[in-house]
Each structure stands twice: as structure tokens, then as C-alpha cells.
Coordinates of C-alpha atoms and ligand atoms in Angstrom, one line a residue:
X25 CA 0.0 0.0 0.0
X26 CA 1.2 3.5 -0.9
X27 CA 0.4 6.3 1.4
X28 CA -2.7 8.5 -0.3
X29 CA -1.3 11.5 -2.3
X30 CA 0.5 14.3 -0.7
X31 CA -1.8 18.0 -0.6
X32 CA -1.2 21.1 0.2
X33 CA -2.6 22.6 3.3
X34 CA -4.5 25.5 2.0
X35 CA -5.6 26.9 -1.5
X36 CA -3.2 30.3 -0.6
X37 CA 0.0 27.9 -0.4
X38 CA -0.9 26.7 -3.5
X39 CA -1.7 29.8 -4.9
X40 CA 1.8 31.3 -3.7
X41 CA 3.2 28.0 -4.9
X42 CA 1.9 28.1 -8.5
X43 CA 2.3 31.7 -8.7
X44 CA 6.0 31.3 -7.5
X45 CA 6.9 28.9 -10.4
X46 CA 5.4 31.4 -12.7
X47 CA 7.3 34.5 -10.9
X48 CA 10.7 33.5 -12.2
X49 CA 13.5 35.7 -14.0
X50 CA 11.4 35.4 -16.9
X51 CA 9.3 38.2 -15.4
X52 CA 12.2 40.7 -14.9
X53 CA 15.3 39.5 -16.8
X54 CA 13.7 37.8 -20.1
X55 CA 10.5 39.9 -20.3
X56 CA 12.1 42.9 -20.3
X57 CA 14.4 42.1 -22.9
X58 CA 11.9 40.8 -24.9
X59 CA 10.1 43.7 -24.4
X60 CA 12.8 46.2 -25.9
X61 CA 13.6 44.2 -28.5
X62 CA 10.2 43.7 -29.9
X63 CA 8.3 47.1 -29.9
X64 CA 8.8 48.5 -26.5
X65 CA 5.2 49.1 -25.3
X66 CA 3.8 47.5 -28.9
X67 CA 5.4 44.0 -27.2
X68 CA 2.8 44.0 -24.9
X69 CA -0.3 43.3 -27.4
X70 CA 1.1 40.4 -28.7
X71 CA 1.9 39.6 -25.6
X72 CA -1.8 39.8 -23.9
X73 CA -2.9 38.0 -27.0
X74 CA -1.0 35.6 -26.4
X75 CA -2.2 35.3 -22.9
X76 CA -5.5 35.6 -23.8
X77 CA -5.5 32.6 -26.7
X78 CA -3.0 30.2 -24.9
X79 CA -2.3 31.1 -21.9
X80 CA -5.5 31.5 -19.8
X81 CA -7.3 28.4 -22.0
X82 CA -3.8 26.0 -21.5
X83 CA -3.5 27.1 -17.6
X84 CA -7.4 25.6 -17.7
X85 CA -6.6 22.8 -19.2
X86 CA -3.8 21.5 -16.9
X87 CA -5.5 22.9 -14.1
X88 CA -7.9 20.6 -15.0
X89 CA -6.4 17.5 -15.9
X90 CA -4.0 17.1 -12.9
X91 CA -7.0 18.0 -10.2
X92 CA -9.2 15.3 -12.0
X93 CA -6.5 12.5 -12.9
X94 CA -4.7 13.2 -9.8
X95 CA -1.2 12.6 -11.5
X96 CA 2.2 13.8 -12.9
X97 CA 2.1 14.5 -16.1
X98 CA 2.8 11.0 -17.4
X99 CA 0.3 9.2 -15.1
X100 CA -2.5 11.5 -16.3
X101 CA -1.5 11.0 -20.3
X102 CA -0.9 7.4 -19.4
X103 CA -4.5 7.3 -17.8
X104 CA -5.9 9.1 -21.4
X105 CA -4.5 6.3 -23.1
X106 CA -0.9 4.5 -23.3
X107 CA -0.3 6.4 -26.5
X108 CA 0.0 10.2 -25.0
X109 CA 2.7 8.3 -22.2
X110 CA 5.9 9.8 -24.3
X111 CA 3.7 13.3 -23.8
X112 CA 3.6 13.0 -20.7
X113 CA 7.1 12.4 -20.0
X114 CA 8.2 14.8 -22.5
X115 CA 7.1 17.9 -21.1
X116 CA 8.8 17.4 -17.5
X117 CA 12.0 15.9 -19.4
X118 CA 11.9 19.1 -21.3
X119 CA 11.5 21.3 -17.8
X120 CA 14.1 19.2 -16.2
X121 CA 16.6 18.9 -19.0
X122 CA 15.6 21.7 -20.6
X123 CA 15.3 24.3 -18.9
X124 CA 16.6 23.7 -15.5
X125 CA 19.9 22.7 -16.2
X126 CA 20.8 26.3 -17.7
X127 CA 18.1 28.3 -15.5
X128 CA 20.1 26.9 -12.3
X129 CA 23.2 28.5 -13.7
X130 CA 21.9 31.8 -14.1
X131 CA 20.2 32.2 -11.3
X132 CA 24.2 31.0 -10.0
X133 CA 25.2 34.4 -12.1
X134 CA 22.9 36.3 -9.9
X135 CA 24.1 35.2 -6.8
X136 CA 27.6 36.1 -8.2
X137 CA 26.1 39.6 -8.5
X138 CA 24.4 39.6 -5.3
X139 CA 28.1 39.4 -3.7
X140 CA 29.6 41.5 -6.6
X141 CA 27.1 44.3 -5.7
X142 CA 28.7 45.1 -2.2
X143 CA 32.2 46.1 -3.8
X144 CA 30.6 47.6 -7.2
X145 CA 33.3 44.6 -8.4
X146 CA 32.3 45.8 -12.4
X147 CA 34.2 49.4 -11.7
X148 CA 33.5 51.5 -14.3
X149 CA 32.7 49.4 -17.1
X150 CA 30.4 46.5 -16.6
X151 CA 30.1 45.1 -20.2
X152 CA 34.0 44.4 -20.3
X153 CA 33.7 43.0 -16.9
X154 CA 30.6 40.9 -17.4
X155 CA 32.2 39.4 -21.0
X156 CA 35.9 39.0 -19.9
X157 CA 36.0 39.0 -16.3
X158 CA 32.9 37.2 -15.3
X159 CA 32.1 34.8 -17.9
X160 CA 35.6 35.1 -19.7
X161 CA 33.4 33.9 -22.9
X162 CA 35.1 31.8 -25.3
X163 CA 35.3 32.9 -28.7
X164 CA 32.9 30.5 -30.1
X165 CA 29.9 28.0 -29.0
X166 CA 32.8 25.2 -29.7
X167 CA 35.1 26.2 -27.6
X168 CA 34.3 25.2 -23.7
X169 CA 37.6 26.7 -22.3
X170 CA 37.2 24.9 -18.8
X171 CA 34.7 25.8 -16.1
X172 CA 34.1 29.1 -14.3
X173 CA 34.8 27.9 -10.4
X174 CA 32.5 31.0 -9.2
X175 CA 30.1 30.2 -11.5
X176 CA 29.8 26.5 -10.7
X177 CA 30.3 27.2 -6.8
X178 CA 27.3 29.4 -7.1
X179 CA 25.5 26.8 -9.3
X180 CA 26.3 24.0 -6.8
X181 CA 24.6 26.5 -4.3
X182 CA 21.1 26.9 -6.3
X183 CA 20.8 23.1 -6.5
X184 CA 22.1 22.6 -2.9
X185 CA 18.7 25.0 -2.2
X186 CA 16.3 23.3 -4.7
X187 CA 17.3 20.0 -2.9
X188 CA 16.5 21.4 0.4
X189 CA 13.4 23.1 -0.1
X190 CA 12.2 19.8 -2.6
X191 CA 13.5 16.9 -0.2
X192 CA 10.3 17.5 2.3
X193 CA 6.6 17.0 1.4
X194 CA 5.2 19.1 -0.6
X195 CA 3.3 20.9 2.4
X196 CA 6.7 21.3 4.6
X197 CA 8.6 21.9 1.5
X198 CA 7.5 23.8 -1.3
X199 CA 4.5 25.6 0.4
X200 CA 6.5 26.7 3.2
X201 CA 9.1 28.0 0.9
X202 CA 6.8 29.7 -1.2
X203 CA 5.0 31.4 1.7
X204 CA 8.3 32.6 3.0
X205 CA 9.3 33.7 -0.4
X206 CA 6.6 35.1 -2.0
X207 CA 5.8 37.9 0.1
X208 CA 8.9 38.7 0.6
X209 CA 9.6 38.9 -3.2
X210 CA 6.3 41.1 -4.1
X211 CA 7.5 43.7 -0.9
X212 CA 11.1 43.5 -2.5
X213 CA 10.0 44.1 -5.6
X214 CA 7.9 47.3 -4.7
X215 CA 10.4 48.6 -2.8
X216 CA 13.1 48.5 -5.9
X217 CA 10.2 50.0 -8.6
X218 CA 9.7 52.9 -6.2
X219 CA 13.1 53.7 -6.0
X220 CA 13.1 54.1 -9.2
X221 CA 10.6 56.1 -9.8
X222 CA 12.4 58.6 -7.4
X223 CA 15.1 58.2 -9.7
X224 CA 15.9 61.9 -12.7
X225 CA 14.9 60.4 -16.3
X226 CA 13.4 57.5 -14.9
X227 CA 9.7 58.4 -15.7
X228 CA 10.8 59.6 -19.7
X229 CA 12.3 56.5 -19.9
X230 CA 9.3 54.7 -19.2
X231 CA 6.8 57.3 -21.1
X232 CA 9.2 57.3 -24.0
X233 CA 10.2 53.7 -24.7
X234 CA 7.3 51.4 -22.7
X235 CA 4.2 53.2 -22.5
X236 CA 4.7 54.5 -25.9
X237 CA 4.7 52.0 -28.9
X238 CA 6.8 51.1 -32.0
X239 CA 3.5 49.4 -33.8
X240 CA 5.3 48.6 -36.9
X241 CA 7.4 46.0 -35.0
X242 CA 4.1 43.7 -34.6
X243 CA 2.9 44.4 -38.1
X244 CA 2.5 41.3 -39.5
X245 CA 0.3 42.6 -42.5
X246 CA 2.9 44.3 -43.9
X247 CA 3.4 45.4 -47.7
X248 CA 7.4 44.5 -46.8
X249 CA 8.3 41.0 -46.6
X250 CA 11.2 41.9 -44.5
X251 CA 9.2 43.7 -41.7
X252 CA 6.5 40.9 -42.1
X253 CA 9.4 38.6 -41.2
X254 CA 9.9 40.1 -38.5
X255 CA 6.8 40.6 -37.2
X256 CA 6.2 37.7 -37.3
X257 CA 9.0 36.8 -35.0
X258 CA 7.9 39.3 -32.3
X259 CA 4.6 37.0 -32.2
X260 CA 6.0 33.9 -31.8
X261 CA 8.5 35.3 -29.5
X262 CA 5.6 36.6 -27.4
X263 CA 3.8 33.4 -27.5
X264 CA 7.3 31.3 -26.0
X265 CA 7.3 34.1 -23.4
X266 CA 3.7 33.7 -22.5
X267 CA 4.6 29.5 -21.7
X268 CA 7.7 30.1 -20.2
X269 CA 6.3 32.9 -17.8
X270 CA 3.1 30.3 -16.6
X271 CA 5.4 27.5 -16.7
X272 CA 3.1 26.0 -19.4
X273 CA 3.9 23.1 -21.4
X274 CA 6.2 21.5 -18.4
X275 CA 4.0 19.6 -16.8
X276 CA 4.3 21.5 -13.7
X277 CA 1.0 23.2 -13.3
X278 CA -0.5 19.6 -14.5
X279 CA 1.8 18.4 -11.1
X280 CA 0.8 21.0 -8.8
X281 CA -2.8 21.1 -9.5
X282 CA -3.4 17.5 -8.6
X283 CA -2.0 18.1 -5.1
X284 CA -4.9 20.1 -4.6
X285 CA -8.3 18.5 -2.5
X286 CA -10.6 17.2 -4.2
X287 CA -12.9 20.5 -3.6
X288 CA -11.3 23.5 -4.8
X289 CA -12.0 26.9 -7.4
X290 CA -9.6 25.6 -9.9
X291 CA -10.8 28.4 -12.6
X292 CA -10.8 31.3 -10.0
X293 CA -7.0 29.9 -9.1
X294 CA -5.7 29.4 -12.8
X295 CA -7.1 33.5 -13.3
X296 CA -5.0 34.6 -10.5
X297 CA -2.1 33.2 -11.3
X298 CA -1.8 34.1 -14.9
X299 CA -3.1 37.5 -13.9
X300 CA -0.7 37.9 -10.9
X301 CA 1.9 36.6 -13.0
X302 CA 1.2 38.7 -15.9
X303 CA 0.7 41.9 -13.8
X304 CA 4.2 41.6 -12.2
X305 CA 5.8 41.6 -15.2
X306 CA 4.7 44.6 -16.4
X307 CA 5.0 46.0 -12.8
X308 CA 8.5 44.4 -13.1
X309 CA 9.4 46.1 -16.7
X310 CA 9.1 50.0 -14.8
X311 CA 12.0 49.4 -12.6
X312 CA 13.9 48.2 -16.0
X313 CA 12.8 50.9 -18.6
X314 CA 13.0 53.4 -15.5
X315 CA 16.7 52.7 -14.8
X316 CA 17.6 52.6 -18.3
X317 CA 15.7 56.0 -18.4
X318 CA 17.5 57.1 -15.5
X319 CA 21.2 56.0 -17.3
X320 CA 20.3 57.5 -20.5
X321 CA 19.7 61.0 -18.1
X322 CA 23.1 60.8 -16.3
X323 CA 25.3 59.8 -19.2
X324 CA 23.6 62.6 -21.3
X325 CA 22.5 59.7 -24.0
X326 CA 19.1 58.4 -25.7
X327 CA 17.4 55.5 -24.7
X328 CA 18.6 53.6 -27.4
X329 CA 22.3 54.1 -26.3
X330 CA 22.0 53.0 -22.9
X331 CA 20.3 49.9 -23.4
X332 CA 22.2 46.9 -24.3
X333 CA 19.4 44.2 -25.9
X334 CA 19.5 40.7 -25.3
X335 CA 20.9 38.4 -22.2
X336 CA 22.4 41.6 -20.6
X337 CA 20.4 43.8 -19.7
X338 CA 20.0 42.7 -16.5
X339 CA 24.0 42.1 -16.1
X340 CA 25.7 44.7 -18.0
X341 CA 23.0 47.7 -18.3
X342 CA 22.0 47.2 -14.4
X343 CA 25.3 47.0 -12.8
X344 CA 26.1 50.5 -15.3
X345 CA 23.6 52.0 -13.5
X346 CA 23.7 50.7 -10.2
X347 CA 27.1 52.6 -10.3
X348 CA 25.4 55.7 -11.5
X349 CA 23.2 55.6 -8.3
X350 CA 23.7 59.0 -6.0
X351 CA 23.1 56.9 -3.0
X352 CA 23.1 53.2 -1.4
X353 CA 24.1 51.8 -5.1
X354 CA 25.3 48.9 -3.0
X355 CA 22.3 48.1 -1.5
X356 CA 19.8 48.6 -4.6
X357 CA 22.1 46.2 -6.4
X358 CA 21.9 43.9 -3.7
X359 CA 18.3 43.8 -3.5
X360 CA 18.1 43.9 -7.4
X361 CA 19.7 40.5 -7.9
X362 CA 17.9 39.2 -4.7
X363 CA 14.8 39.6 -6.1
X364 CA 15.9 37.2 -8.9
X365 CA 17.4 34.8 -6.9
X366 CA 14.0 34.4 -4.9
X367 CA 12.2 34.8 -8.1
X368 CA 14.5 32.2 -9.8
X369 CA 14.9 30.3 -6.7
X370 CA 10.7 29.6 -6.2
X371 CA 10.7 28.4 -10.4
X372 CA 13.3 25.9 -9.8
X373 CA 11.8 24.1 -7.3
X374 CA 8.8 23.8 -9.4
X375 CA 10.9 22.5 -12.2
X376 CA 12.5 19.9 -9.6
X377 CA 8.9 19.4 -8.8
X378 CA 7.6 18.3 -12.1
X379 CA 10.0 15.5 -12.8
X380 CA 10.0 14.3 -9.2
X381 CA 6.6 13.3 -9.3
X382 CA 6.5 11.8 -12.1
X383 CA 9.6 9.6 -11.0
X384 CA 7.6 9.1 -8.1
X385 CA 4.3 8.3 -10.0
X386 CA 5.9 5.7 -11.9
X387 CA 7.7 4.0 -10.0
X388 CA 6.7 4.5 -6.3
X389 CA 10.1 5.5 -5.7
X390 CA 10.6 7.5 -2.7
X391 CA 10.6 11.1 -2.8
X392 CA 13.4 12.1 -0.7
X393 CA 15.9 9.7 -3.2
X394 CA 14.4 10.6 -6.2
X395 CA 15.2 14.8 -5.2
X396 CA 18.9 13.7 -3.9
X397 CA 19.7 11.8 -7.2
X398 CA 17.5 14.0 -10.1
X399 CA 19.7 17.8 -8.1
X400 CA 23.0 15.6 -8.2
X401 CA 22.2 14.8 -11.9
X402 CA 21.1 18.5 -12.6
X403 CA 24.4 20.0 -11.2
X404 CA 26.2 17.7 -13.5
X405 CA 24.4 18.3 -16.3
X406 CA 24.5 22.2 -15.2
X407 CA 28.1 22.1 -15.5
X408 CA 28.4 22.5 -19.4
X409 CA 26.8 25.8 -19.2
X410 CA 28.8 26.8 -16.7
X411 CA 32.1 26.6 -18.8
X412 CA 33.3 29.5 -21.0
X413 CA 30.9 29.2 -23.8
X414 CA 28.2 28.8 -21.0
X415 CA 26.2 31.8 -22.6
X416 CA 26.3 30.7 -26.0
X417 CA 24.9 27.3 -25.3
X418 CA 22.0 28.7 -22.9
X419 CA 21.6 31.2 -25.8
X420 CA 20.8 28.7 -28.3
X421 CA 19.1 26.1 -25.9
X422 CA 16.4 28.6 -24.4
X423 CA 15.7 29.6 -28.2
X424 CA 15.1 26.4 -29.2
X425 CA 13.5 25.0 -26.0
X426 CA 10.6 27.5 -25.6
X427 CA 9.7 28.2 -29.2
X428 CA 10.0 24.6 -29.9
X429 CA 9.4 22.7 -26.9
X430 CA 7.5 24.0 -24.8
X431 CA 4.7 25.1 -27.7
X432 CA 5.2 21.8 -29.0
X433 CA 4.0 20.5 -25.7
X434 CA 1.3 22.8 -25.8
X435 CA -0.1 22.2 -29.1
X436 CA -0.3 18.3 -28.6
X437 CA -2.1 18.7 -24.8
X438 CA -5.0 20.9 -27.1
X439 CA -5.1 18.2 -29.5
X440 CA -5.4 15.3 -26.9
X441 CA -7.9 17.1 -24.7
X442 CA -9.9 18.9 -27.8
X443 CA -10.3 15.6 -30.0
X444 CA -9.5 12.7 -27.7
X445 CA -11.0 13.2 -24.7
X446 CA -13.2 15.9 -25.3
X447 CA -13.2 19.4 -23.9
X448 CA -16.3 19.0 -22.6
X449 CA -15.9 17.1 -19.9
X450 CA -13.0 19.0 -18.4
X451 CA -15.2 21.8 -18.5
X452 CA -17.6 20.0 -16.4
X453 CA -15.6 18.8 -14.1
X454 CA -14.0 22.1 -13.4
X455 CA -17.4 24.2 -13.4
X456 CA -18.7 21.7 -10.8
X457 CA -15.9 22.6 -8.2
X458 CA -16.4 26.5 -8.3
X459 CA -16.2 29.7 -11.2
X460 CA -17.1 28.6 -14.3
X461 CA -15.5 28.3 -17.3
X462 CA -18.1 29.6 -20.6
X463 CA -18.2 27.0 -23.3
X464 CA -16.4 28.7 -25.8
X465 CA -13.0 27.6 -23.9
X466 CA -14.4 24.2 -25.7
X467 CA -13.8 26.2 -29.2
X468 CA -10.4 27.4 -27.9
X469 CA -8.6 23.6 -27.1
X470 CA -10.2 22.6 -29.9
X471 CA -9.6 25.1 -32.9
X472 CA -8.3 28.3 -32.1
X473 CA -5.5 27.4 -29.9
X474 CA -3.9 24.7 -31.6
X475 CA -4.2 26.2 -34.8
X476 CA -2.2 29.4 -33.9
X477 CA 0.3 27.3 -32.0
X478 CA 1.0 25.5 -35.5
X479 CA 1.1 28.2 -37.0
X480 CA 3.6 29.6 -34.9
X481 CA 5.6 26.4 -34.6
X482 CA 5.6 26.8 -38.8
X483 CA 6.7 30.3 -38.4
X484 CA 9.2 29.5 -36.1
X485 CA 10.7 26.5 -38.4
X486 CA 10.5 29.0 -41.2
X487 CA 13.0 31.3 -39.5
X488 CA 15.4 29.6 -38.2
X489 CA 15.6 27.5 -41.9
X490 CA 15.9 31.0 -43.5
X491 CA 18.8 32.6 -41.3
X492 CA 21.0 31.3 -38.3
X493 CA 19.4 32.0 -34.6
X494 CA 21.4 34.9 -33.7
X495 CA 24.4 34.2 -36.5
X496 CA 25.4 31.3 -34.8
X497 CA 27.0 28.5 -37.1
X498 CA 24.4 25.8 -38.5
X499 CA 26.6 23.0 -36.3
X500 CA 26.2 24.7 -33.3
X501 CA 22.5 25.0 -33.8
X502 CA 22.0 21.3 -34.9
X503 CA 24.1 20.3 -32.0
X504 CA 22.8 22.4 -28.6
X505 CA 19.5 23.4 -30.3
X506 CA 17.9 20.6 -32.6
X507 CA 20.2 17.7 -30.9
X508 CA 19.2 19.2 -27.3
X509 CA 15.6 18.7 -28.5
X510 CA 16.6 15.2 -29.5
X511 CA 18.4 14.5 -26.6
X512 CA 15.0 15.0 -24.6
X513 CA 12.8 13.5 -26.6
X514 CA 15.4 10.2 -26.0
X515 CA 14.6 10.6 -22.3
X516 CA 11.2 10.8 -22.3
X517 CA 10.9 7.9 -24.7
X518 CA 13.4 5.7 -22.2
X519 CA 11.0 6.0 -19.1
X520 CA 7.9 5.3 -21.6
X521 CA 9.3 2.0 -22.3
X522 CA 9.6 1.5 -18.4
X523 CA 6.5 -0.9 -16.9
X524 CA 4.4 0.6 -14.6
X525 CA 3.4 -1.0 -11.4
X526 CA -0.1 -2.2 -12.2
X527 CA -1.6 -0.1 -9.1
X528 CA 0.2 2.8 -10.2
X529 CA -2.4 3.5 -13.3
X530 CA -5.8 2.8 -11.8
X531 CA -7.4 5.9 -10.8
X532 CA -8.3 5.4 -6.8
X533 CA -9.8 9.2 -6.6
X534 CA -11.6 10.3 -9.8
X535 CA -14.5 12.4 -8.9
X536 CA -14.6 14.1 -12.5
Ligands
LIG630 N1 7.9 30.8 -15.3 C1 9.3 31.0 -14.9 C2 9.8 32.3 -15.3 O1 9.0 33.1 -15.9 C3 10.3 30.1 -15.5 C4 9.9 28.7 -15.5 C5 9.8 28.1 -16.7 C6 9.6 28.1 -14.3 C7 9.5 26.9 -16.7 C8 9.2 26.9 -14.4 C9 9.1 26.2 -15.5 O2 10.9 32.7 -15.1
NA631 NA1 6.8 34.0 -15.2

């Protein structure tokens, strides 16, 4: 006999908990960049679109499908039918392998910059110091060049953390953590956007560049072919942003929604934390288009200069102006990269999360072995991206992961739920337990949703066969992008082929 499924102790610790693994650098360090790069302000249509068409409806759906199957994600595909098993497995393969293995390492560059914040260690100029000093990059995605000993120290750390806050139940574990961390990130959080405000240039910055809107950027209709390109890429781009920021397409909401009692407001919960989530990232993106504001100001530069795209902004353009600060630089820095190691911190536990209990699912392993093995095997597996050519190989990995991957994983979760099982009966079973959801959500897993995810997944194909990801050389691609993809999808199919203990797959609690 197998003890009856862990739960959490109240529908707020879940609430923190999911919205924790949605609260991750993505809202600050990836948004933000995405932002800039893709229309200032203009970024955030396709970006609510985005939540609006998949976000909210996919949240629903797994939401749904772990309360009411009570599983990881492989027991509840498994349950669906044997067929959708390399599904299931393939989403928290992809979270684990995926994602977590570079994520670790850079929330391990923030802790770096935690300490580095005290002695303003970038002097006076961070790019040089972030490139040569910090990472010492290698020239190419070939080249490894040995590992970085601060980086892997601080790596080690962030595992060391995930382990300790996973190795617990989930109720003295991750809902603990996330109570303690939540709060404590939202007031932290507040704290560095006010300052900012305070800040000379601060508020142009952010009425210039995010409130105001480059439209032709998300102009997909246009006459040019070239801008249509390219518009075309700010879409998909805001449609990987809009899984990565809910955790979609992981498994992990799937995993943390069937921890939940068996009488609970799932469609009231998935709306606040995609609108919680949603909201602090565009809370977030003041304190970044306000400092570059507030740099452009004191250097006597535009907007444009000050900003470095990409990766860096928040570890080249924020240390620049963390030194520019009149007062207590040391401490705003501080707090600035604390918030994204808590932010980071409470998404890679749910990462851990995902693939634990589906290791547990499975096999009836025990939990507290299954954590110590899966963080030793991440910080292994961590420590290629924590070698010289670290940031080229996260780089290309996060590109391909979340525009392939995780929409991927997405697309074939509407297709199983809109024509196998049928929408319907998700529906029901959520609308019985609390807020309902309106029928055309039916129309969205069905049609809508799946087609746009196609069509972004052709988009996205279309791109990267018509020019290199960032100029990078076709064998790196193939080998860290497509191969990585590869390399998943080998995982996933090895613990398919894995019996399952017979007990393991009847369903003991279905009330759906
Ligand atoms: N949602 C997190 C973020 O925005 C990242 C994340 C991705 C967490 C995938 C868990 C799973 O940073
Ligand atoms: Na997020």
C-alpha cells in the first residue's frame, strides 16, 4: 500500500506556490528584454494576446487534468490512453533537461552579482567586466575553455537550495518555501520599482520607450516582406514568453494542480495566477525601462544608447547603472539581484517538482531519493553551461526550447484534450468545483488554440531555416539546439518504455 497523495494545506500555499513557479526571471530578466527588442510598449499586445489565446485556455486545461487524474504529467496521459505516455514524460523531461539545467546556472550568475554588488566589483565598465572577467566567454559555442569555479560554486549553491526546499513533502517543502518567499519577493519588488521612480529620467524613460509603442514592429500585414518577417517573429516570441512565464507546457502546473483537495476553485486559481503573474511583469518592466531612463539622463545619451538588448540587460546595463546611483548603489544592487534569486529560486523548485513526481508516479520511488539523485544529476548536467561558452549554449538552448518545446507540448495537450477526450468534460468537471468556465474555452482547445500554436511552430521553423538564430554556425544550432531537442525526446521515450506498477495507473480518486 502507498500512502494516499500528498496535498497542500490550504488553496493560498498553492496559490503562492503556483504563482511562485510562474514569478521567475522570466518576469524581470527575459521579459524585459523581450520587451525592448520587440516594440517597447507594442510588445505587450502580442503579448496579452497571447495570454489571452493560450495562456488563460492552457493554464485551464492542466488545471484541470492534474485535479481530475490526480497525477504527474505521465500518469494522467498514461491514464488518457498508453499512446499520450511519451507526452507525458516529455514535457517534464523538457522542464528538467531543458530548462533547468541552464536556469540553475543563471540564477548561480545572480548570486555572483548579489556578492559582486557590495564592492561595485564591475568598476566602471560592466560590459567588459561581465564578457571577460565574469564569464571570460570563449570565442565560439565550440570552444568550452574549462569551467568558471564562481560560476559552478554558485550553481552548486542553487541546487544545494532546490534539494532542500524539494526533499520535504510538498506541504513542509514547497509551500513553506513559497509562503516565506513570496511575500517577501512582491515587498522587495515594490520597494526597488519605487526607488526608481524617485530616480531623474526614470519616468521619460518609461513614457518614451514602454508606455509608448513602435506598432510597426508587430505588423505582421505588412506590404514588406522583411518587416512581415519580423513581425512575425515578435509574435512567436511573445507566445514562447507567454509558456515560459506560466510554466506551461512542463507539466508542472499539471503536477501542482493534482496536489490540490478534491474541492477546490480551480478556474478562479488558474485566473490569478496568470493574472498575478502577468501583472508583475509589467510591474516588473518600470524598474527596467526606468533605470535605463534614469542612465540615458546621467550619461547625457538616448534610450537607445543606454540599453544593451539581449541576455544583458540585467547584467551589463544594471550594474552601469547601479554605479550611476547618487546613493546606497550597494544596496539597490543587492536587492536587485535578490529579487531574482528568490524569483528564480521559487521556479526551480517547481521545475525539480515536475519530474519528481512523475519519478515518483511511476515508480513508487521515494521522494526524498528521487530529489537527492534528479539535483545531483542536474548539477552535472548544469556544468556544461557553466564553462566558458556557457552563454552561448544557454543562448541557443532557451531559443530552441521554448519556441519549440515547450509550444510543442502545448499544441499536442489541445489536441489530446480537444479531440480525444473531449473538452467538454473538463469543463464540467472544473465548473462543478467552483467559477465557471463559458463554453467557448471548448472552441479554444479545440480550434483556435492549436491552430495558432501551429502556426507559430511553422513560423518559427521558417525562420530559423531562412537565417542562423542569432548568426550562430548551423553545427552549433544542430548540436545544442535541434540535438538538445533530440536529446529530450530520447529521455522521455526511455522511461515510456519502463513498466508501470499495475496499481500505479488505476485511478483510486476520480471524482470528474
Ligand atoms: N515561469 C518562470 C519564469 O518566468 C520560468 C519557468 C519556466 C519556471 C518553466 C518553471 C518552468 O521565469
Ligand atoms: Na513568469
Amino acid at each position: 500500500m502507498h500512502k494516499s497523495r500528498s496535498l497542500w494545506q490550504s488553496n493560498l500555499g498553492f496559490l503562492m506556490a503556483a504563482i511562485g513557479s510562474a514569478i521567475g526571471l522570466g518576469n524581470i530578466w527575459r521579459f524585459s528584454y523581450m520587451a525592448h527588442e520587440h516594440g517597447g510598449g507594442a510588445f505587450l499586445v502580442p503579448y496579452l494576446v497571447a495570454l489571452a489565446v493560450a495562456g488563460i485556455p492552457i493554464i485551464l486545461l492542466e488545471y484541470g487534468l492534474g485535479h481530475r487524474e490526480k497525477g504527474s504529467s505521465p500518469m494522467v496521459f498514461a491514464r488518457l490512453s498508453p499512446r499520450f505516455e511519451l507526452l507525458g514524460w516529455w514535457m517534464p523531461v523538457v522542464a528538467m533537461f531543458g530548462i533547468m539545467l541552464y536556469y540553475s546556472v543563471v540564477i548561480g550568475w545572480c548570486v555572483n552579482y548579489f556578492f559582486h554588488s557590495f564592492t561595485l566589483a564591475w568598476g566602471s565598465d560592466p560590459q567588459t567586466f561581465f564578457f571577460n572577467d565574469f564569464l571570460q566567454l570563449s570565442s565560439s559555442p565550440a570552444e568550452f575553455g574549462g569551467f568558471r569555479l564562481p560560476i559552478l560554486l554558485a550553481t552548486a549553491l542553487v541546487w544545494f537550495s532546490c534539494w532542500f526546499i524539494c526533499y520535504r513533502d510538498i506541504r513542509h517543502g514547497i509551500e513553506v518555501a513559497a509562503k516565506i518567499f513570496m511575500p517577501l519577493l512582491l515587498l522587495l519588488t515594490a520597494v526597488i520599482v519605487f526607488w526608481t521612480l524617485q530616480l531623474d529620467g526614470a519616468w521619460e524613460g518609461i513614457r518614451d520607450n514602454y508606455l509608448s509603442a513602435d506598432w510597426h514592429k508587430i505588423n505582421f500585414l505588412a506590404a514588406d516582406p522583411e518587416a512581415r518577417a519580423a513581425a512575425a517573429r515578435v509574435w512567436v516570441a511573445a507566445f514562447g514568453q507567454i509558456f515560459f512565464t506560466l510554466s506551461l507546457g512542463f507539466g508542472i502546473m499539471i503536477a501542482y494542480a493534482s496536489y490540490l483537495p478534491a474541492k477546490t476553485n480551480l478556474a478562479r486559481n488558474a485566473l490569478i495566477t496568470a493574472a498575478v503573474n502577468c501583472g508583475y511583469s509589467v510591474f516588473a518592466g518600470l524598474a527596467v525601462f526606468g533605470i535605463v531612463g534614469f542612465m540615458a539622463f546621467s550619461q547625457g545619451v538616448t534610450f537607445d544608447e543606454a540599453i544593451v538588448g539581449g541576455p544583458q540587460l540585467a547584467f551589463v546595463v544594471y550594474p552601469q547603472a547601479i554605479s550611476l546611483l547618487p546613493d546606497f548603489n550597494s544596496l539597490f544592487g543587492a536587492l536587485f539581484f535578490l529579487v531574482l534569486i528568490i524569483a528564480g529560486l521559487t521556479s526551480g523548485v517547481s521545475l525539480v517538482e515536475a519530474f519528481t513526481c512523475a519519478l515518483t508516479d511511476k515508480f513508487n520511488w521515494r521522494r526524498k531519493k528521487v530529489v537527492t539523485a534528479l539535483c545531483l544529476l542536474g548539477i552535472t548536467g548544469s556544468l556544461i553551461f557553466t564553462s566558458r561558452a556557457g552563454l552561448y549554449l544557454l543562448d541557443i538552448t532557451d531559443h530552441f526550447i521554448t519556441n519549440y518545446g515547450l509550444v510543442l507540448g502545448g499544441l499536442l495537450q489541445c489536441l489530446i484534450i480537444g479531440w480525444y477526450v473531449g473538452p467538454e468534460k473538463l469543463r464540467q468537471h472544473i465548473n462543478k468545483l467552483g467559477s465557471k468556465v463559458p463554453q467557448i474555452w471548448n472552441f479554444f482547445i479545440r480550434y483556435l488554440t492549436p491552430l495558432v500554436l501551429l502556426i507559430l511552430l511553422l513560423v518559427a521553423i521558417r525562420g530559423d531555416l531562412a537565417d542562423n538564430y542569432e548568426g550562430y554556425a548551423t553545427i552549433h544550432l544542430l548540436l545544442y539546439g535541434v540535438g538538445w531537442l533530440i536529446f529530450c525526446l530520447l529521455i522521455a521515450y526511455f522511461f515510456t518504455r519502463q513498466p508501470w506498477l499495475a496499481a500505479r495507473l488505476k485511478h483510486k480518486h476520480r471524482y470528474g
